[in-house]
C-alpha positions as a Markdown table, in Angstrom:
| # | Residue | x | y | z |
|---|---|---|---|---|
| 1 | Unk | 104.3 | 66.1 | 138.5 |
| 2 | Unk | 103.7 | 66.6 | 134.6 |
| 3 | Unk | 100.8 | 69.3 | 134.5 |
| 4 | Unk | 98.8 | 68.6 | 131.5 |
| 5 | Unk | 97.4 | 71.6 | 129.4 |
| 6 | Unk | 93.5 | 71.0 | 129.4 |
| 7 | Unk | 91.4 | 70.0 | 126.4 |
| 8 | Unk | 90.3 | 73.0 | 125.2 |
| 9 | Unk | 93.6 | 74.4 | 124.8 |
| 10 | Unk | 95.0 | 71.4 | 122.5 |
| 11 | Unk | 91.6 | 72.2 | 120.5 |
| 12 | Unk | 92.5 | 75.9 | 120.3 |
| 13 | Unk | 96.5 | 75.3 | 119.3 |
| 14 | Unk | 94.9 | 72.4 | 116.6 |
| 15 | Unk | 92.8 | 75.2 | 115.4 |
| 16 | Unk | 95.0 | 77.7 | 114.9 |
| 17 | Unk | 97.1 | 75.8 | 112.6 |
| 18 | Unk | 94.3 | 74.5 | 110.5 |
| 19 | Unk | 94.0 | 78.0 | 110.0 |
| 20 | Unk | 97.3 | 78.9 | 109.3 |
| 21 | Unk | 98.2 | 75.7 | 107.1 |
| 22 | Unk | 94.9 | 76.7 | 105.1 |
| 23 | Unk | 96.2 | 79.2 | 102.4 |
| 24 | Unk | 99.4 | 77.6 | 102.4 |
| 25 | Unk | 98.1 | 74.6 | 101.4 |
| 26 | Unk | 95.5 | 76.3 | 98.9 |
| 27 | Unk | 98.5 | 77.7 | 97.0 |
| 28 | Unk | 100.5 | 74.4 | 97.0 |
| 29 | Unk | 97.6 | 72.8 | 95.4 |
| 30 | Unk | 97.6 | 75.5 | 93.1 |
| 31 | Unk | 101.3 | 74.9 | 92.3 |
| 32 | Unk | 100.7 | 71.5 | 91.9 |
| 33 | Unk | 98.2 | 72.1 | 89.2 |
| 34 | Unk | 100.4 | 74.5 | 87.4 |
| 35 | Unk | 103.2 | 72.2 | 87.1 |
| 36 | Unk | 100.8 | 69.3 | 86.3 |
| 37 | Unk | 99.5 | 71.0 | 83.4 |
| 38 | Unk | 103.1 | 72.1 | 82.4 |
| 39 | Unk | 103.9 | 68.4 | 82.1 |
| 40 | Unk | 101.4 | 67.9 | 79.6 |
| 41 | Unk | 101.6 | 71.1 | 77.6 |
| 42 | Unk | 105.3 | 70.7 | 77.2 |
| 43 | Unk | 105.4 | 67.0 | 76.2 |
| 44 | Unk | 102.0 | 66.1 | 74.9 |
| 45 | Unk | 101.4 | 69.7 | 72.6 |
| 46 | Unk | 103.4 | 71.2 | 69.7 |
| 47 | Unk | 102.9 | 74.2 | 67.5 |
| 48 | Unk | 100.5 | 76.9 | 68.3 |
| 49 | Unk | 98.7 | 74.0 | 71.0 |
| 50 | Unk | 101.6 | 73.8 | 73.2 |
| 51 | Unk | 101.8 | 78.1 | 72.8 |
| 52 | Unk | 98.4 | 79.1 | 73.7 |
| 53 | Unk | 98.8 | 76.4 | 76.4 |
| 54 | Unk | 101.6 | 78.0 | 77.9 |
| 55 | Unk | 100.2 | 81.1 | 77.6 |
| 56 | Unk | 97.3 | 80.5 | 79.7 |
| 57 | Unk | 99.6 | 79.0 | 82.5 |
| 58 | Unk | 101.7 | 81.8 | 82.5 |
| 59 | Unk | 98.7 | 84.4 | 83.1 |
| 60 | Unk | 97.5 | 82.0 | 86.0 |
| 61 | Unk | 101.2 | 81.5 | 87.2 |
| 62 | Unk | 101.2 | 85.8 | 87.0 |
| 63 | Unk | 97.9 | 86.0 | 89.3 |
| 64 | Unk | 99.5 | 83.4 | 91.3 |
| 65 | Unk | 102.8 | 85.2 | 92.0 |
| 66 | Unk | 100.7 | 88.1 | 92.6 |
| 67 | Unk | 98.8 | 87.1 | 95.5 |
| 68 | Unk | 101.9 | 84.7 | 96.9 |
| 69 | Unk | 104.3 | 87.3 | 95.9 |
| 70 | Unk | 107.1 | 85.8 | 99.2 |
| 71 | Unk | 106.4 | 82.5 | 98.6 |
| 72 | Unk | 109.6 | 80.6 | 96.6 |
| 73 | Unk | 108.0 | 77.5 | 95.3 |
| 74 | Unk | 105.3 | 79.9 | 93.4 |
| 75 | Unk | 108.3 | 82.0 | 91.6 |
| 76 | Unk | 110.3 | 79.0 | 90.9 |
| 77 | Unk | 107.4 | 77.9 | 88.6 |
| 78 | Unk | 106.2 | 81.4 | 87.1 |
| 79 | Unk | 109.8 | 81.2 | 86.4 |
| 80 | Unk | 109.4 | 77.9 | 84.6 |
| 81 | Unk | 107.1 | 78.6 | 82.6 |
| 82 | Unk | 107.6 | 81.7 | 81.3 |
| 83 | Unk | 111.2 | 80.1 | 80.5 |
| 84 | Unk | 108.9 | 77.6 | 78.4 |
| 85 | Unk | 106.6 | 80.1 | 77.1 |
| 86 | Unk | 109.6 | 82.5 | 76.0 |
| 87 | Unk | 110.6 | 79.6 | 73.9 |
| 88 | Unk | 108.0 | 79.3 | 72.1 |
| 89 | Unk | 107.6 | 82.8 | 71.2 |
| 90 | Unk | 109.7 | 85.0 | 69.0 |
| 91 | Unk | 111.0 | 88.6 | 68.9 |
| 92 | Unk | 110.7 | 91.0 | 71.9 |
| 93 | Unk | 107.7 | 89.3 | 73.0 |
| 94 | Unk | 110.3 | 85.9 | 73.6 |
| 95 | Unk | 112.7 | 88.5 | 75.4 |
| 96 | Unk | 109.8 | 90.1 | 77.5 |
| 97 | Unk | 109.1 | 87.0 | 79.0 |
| 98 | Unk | 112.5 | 85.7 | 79.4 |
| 99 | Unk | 113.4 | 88.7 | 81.4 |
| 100 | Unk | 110.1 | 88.0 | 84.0 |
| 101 | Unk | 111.1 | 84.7 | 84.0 |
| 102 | Unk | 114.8 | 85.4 | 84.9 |
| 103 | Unk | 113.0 | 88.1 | 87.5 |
| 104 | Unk | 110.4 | 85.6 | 89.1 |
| 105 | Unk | 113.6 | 83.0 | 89.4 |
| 106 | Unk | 115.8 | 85.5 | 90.7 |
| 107 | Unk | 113.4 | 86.6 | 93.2 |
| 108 | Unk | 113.0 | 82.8 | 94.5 |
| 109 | Unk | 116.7 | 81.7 | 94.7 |
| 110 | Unk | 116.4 | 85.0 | 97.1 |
| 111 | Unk | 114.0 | 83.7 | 99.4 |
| 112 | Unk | 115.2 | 79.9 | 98.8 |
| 113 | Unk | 118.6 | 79.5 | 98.1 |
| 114 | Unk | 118.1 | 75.6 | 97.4 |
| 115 | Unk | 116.1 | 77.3 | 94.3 |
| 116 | Unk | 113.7 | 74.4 | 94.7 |
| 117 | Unk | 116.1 | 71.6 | 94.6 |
| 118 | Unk | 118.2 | 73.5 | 92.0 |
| 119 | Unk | 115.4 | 73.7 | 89.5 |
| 120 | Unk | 115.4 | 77.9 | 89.6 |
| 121 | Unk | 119.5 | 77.4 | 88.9 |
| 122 | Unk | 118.6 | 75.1 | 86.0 |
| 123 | Unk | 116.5 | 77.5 | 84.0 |
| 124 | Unk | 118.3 | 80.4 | 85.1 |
| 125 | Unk | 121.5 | 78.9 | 83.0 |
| 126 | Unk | 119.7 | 77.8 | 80.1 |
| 127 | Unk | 117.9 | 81.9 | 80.0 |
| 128 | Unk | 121.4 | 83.6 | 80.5 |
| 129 | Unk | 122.9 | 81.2 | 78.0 |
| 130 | Unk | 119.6 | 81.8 | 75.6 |
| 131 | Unk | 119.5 | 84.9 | 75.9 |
| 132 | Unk | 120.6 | 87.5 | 73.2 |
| 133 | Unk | 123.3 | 89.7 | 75.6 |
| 134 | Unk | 123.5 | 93.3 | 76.0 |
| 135 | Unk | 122.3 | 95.9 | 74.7 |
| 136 | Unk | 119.0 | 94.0 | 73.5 |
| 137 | Unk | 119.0 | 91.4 | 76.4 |
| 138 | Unk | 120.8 | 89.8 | 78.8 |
| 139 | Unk | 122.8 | 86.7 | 78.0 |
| 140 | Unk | 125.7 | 86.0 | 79.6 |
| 141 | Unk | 127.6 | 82.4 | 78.9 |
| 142 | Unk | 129.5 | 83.4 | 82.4 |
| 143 | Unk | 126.5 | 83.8 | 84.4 |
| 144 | Unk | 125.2 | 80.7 | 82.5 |
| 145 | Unk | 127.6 | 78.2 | 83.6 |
| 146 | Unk | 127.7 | 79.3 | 87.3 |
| 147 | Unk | 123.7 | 78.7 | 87.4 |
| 148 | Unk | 124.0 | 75.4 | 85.9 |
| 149 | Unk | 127.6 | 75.0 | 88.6 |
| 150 | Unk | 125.0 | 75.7 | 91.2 |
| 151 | Unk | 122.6 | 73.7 | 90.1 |
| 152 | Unk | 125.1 | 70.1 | 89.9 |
| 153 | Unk | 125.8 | 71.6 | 93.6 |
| 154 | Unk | 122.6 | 70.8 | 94.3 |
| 155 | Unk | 121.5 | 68.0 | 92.5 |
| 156 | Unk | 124.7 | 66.4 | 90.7 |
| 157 | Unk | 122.5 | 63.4 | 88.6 |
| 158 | Unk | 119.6 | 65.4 | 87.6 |
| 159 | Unk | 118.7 | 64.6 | 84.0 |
| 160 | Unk | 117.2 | 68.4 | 83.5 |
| 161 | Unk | 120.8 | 70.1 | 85.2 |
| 162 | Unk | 123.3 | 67.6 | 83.1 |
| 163 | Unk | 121.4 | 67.9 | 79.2 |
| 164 | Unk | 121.1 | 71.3 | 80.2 |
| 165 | Unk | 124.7 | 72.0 | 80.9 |
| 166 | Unk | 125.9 | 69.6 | 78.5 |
| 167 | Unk | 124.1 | 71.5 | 75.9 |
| 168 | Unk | 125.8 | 75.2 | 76.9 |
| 169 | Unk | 129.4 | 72.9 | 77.0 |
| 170 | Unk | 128.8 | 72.0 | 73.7 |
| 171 | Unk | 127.8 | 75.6 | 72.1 |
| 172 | Unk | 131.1 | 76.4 | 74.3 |
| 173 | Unk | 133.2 | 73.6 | 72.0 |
| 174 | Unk | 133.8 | 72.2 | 75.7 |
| 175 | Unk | 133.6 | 68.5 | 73.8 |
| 176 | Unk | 134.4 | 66.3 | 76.3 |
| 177 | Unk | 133.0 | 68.1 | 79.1 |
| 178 | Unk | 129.4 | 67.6 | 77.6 |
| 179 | Unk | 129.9 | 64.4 | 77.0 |
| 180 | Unk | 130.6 | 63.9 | 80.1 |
| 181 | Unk | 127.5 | 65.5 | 81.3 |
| 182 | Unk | 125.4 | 63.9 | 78.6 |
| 183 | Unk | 126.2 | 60.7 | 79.6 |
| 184 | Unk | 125.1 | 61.8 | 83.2 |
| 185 | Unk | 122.0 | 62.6 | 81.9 |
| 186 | Unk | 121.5 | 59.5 | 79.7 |
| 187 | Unk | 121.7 | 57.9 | 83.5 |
| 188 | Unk | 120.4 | 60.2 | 85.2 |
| 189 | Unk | 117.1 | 59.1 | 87.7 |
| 190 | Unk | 113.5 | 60.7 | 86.5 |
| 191 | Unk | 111.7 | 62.3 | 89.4 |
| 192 | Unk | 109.0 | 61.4 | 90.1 |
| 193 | Unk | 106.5 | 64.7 | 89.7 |
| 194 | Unk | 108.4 | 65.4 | 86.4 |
| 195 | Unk | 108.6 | 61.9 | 85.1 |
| 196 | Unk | 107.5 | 63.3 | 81.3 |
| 197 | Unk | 109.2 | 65.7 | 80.9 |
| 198 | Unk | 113.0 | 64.5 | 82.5 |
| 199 | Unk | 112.4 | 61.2 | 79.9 |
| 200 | Unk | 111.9 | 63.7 | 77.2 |
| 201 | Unk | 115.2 | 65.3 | 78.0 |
| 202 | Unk | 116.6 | 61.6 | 78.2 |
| 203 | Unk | 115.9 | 61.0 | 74.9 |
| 204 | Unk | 117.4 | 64.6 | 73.6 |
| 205 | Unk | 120.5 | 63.7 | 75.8 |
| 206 | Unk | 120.7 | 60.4 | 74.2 |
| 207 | Unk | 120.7 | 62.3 | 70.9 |
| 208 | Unk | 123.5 | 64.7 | 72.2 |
| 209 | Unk | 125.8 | 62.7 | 72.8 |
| 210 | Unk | 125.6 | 60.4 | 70.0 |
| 211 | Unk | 126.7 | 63.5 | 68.0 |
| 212 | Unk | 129.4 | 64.5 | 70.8 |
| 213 | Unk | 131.0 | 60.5 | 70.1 |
């Protein structure tokens, strides 16, 4: 005979994990904002717009991390963009937040080694090949290309992990190598939550490799 557990006791166990799923689905909608208004501040701003823009995001990204300080997803985008904001910033202030970006990133690929379907890996090569390297920061072309290897582990026809590594192939003189990879990301497939932004980096891959043939 299949003994059934009673009503109330399915009502308690459904409880319980509309508890539980509550703050982790109040942070994922937080995430979900942050990256939203990434996509637009990245492709739609420029100039001191798309700065103070990304300045904002990373103070909420910041008080985000704080309170989620374990959770992976929430690092991989402090990470993000504090990558972006260090890029539109100059001097020490560019390096201070390329080092808490390479810190929030290396703290997620920790707890997720996926690195959020390779996106940590991604920004991780581009801020150790960026970088200005030792003593003043920490750039490393080594440690650069085995973030963006890991990243092609993960997701080999990523527009973002191709332009990326075809860019650091070509500052490398690695000529055919980026072409290679710049022709990948030329055909690369846009996700669908970063639709903007992958077809921006189409269309600076496209302008890559017309110089690499």
């Amino acid at each position: 005979m299949i003994r059934r557990s009673p009503w109330w006791a399915a009502a308690a166990l459904a409880g319980l994990m509309a508890l539980s799923s509550g703050p982790l689905l109040a942070y994922q909608s937080e995430v979900e904002s942050l990256k939203s208004e990434w996509e637009s501040a990245t492709t739609e701003l420029r100039g001191s717009e798309r700065r103070d823009a990304l300045s904002r995001l990373a103070d909420q990204a910041e008080a985000l991390a704080g309170r989620h300080a374990n959770q992976a997803e929430v690092l991989v985008w402090q990470g993000i963009i504090l990558a972006s904001y260090a890029r539109e910033r100059s001097g020490l202030g560019a390096l201070g937040s390329a080092r808490s970006a390479r810190d929030a990133l290396e703290r997620a690929v920790e707890l997720d080694p996926q690195g959020g379907n390779g996106s940590a890996y991604v920004t991780l090569g581009a801020l150790y090949d960026r970088a200005p390297g030792r003593p003043l920061g920490f750039g490393n072309s080594n440690t650069a290309e085995q973030m963006f290897q890991r990243a092609l582990e993960i997701r080999p026809d990523g527009i973002d992990v191709n332009f990326y590594y075809a860019a650091f192939l070509h500052e490398e003189g690695r000529l055919d190598e980026a072409r290679e990879h710049a022709q990948r990301a030329v055909e690369g497939e846009a996700r669908a939550d970063r639709e903007a932004s992958d077809e921006a980096l189409r269309v600076e891959a496209r302008t890559l490799l017309s110089r690499l043939t």
